[in-house]
């Protein structure tokens, strides 16, 4: 069993070695659990646990971590167990062990082919036994169909840090890979999302390209896709149509941080749980925007241009949101939140005071057999530093958020 702060899943011994070799599972875990264990800056000393709350706080935190692990596992474990099915070397005959001379084929892991960091300009012919193909950090400019003619078992392709352009991808080269689950094309020269892609695909990583266009129908057949990473590209608002994301029925994480968006992307898939839009130029959120994504739990809008007038009238009073990050914006007031919210980042705005009567979520009448700590608002982490707020903190804030474990101001 492999456990850690960033993942929870089971792998065989060979798969563990393989995972350590690539380091990609560790880098691509949806939402690092360490963020839910944050404490205040040790230099500020602004961390407080109020008397009588230790047991309740610990129980709440543990339940929250288990919940996050469960969400992540719903995407990762299913795929990881599919990908990391280890084969006995005796399952292959001598001919099966053909290995391109440019690459390395580990005898203990016959389904993997390592061709990274070798200055390759072309993709070699891929043997039929290969499930995991590593071609990152080369000089490859094209993805032709021919090298993959026999590669019918491929689950994982890493082509990060090459020189691949859209014109260099032969039509059908990728869509012919009927069992492909992971496709990494980060740090290339792509100007639009490649298409067509295999229907089996579950994760598409396109960070740090030059993507400014998403051709119509690109995602129409990708109902198995759970993660789409488009961060650090050149997307503008005109890159999206109302049906751009149509077909992504199972998408759970959408990352479009570090682009040039001024508006929230339209008509997102209903199952979206993690939406990352940091480092854009977003000025407002349309009224009832979150009705379309009723399962969103983690929302990041740090480093944008959000103002009070740009927020919906109900603020972020959305019962599904557990972690809300609005750091480095232009807010002057603390927006309305829901009682289920657990982590709120509002640092480096222009907030001058905290109006508890506005931000304290309304809760139903306390049942006779429930204590006020476990039944009230769930907020346990609140960050307000970098604003114009001066201590002391209103005592009403503590009375409202009785599970508040960390307050940075």
Short mmCIF file of N, CA and C in Angstrom, two decimals, residues 1 17 68-69 71 73 88 106 126 140 155 160 177 198 201 248 252 254 257 264 316 344 348 351 353 362 368 407-408:
data_model
loop_
_atom_site.label_atom_id
_atom_site.label_comp_id
_atom_site.label_asym_id
_atom_site.label_seq_id
_atom_site.Cartn_x
_atom_site.Cartn_y
_atom_site.Cartn_z
N UNK A 1 0.86 -1.19 0.00
CA UNK A 1 0.00 0.00 0.00
C UNK A 1 0.89 1.24 0.00
N UNK A 17 7.31 1.05 -8.10
CA UNK A 17 8.60 1.44 -8.68
C UNK A 17 8.38 2.28 -9.92
N UNK A 68 -12.30 14.30 1.13
CA UNK A 68 -11.49 14.73 -0.01
C UNK A 68 -10.83 13.52 -0.67
N UNK A 69 -10.30 12.62 0.17
CA UNK A 69 -9.67 11.42 -0.38
C UNK A 69 -10.66 10.60 -1.17
N UNK A 71 -13.33 11.72 -2.78
CA UNK A 71 -13.59 12.39 -4.06
C UNK A 71 -12.46 12.11 -5.04
N UNK A 73 -10.31 9.74 -4.96
CA UNK A 73 -10.23 8.32 -5.30
C UNK A 73 -11.23 7.95 -6.38
N UNK A 88 3.15 -10.58 -15.69
CA UNK A 88 4.30 -11.46 -15.45
C UNK A 88 5.12 -11.54 -16.73
N UNK A 106 12.64 -1.96 -19.42
CA UNK A 106 13.02 -2.67 -18.19
C UNK A 106 12.45 -4.08 -18.18
N UNK A 126 6.38 1.55 -31.82
CA UNK A 126 6.02 1.12 -30.46
C UNK A 126 5.60 -0.34 -30.49
N UNK A 140 10.81 16.10 -30.52
CA UNK A 140 9.79 15.56 -31.41
C UNK A 140 8.85 16.68 -31.88
N UNK A 155 -2.02 2.75 -22.70
CA UNK A 155 -2.87 3.43 -21.71
C UNK A 155 -2.33 4.82 -21.37
N UNK A 160 5.38 15.33 -22.96
CA UNK A 160 5.69 16.66 -22.45
C UNK A 160 7.05 17.14 -22.94
N UNK A 177 -5.97 5.00 -30.88
CA UNK A 177 -5.51 4.35 -29.64
C UNK A 177 -6.72 4.14 -28.73
N UNK A 198 -9.12 9.84 -28.64
CA UNK A 198 -9.83 8.57 -28.37
C UNK A 198 -10.93 8.73 -27.32
N UNK A 201 -10.27 8.26 -23.41
CA UNK A 201 -9.38 9.16 -22.67
C UNK A 201 -10.03 9.65 -21.37
N UNK A 248 -18.70 16.30 -22.20
CA UNK A 248 -17.85 15.97 -21.06
C UNK A 248 -18.71 15.64 -19.85
N UNK A 252 -14.54 16.14 -13.89
CA UNK A 252 -14.56 16.52 -12.48
C UNK A 252 -13.61 17.67 -12.18
N UNK A 254 -11.47 20.93 -13.91
CA UNK A 254 -11.18 21.80 -15.05
C UNK A 254 -10.23 22.88 -14.58
N UNK A 257 -6.36 28.07 -15.22
CA UNK A 257 -5.59 29.13 -14.59
C UNK A 257 -4.56 29.69 -15.58
N UNK A 264 -16.30 34.34 -16.71
CA UNK A 264 -16.35 32.93 -16.35
C UNK A 264 -16.69 32.11 -17.59
N UNK A 316 -21.44 33.69 -2.45
CA UNK A 316 -21.04 32.29 -2.64
C UNK A 316 -21.81 31.38 -1.69
N UNK A 344 -11.77 29.35 3.60
CA UNK A 344 -12.04 30.60 2.90
C UNK A 344 -10.77 31.45 2.86
N UNK A 348 -5.29 39.67 0.82
CA UNK A 348 -4.84 40.61 -0.20
C UNK A 348 -5.98 41.10 -1.10
N UNK A 351 -10.52 44.71 1.93
CA UNK A 351 -11.54 44.60 2.97
C UNK A 351 -11.12 45.41 4.20
N UNK A 353 -13.46 45.90 7.08
CA UNK A 353 -14.06 45.37 8.31
C UNK A 353 -14.81 44.09 8.00
N UNK A 362 -26.86 31.49 7.84
CA UNK A 362 -28.05 31.14 8.60
C UNK A 362 -28.12 29.62 8.74
N UNK A 368 -32.32 19.30 19.86
CA UNK A 368 -32.03 19.15 21.28
C UNK A 368 -30.85 18.24 21.54
N UNK A 407 -7.15 31.30 12.02
CA UNK A 407 -7.53 32.64 11.56
C UNK A 407 -6.26 33.43 11.34
N UNK A 408 -6.07 33.90 10.10
CA UNK A 408 -4.90 34.72 9.77
C UNK A 408 -5.42 36.09 9.37
#
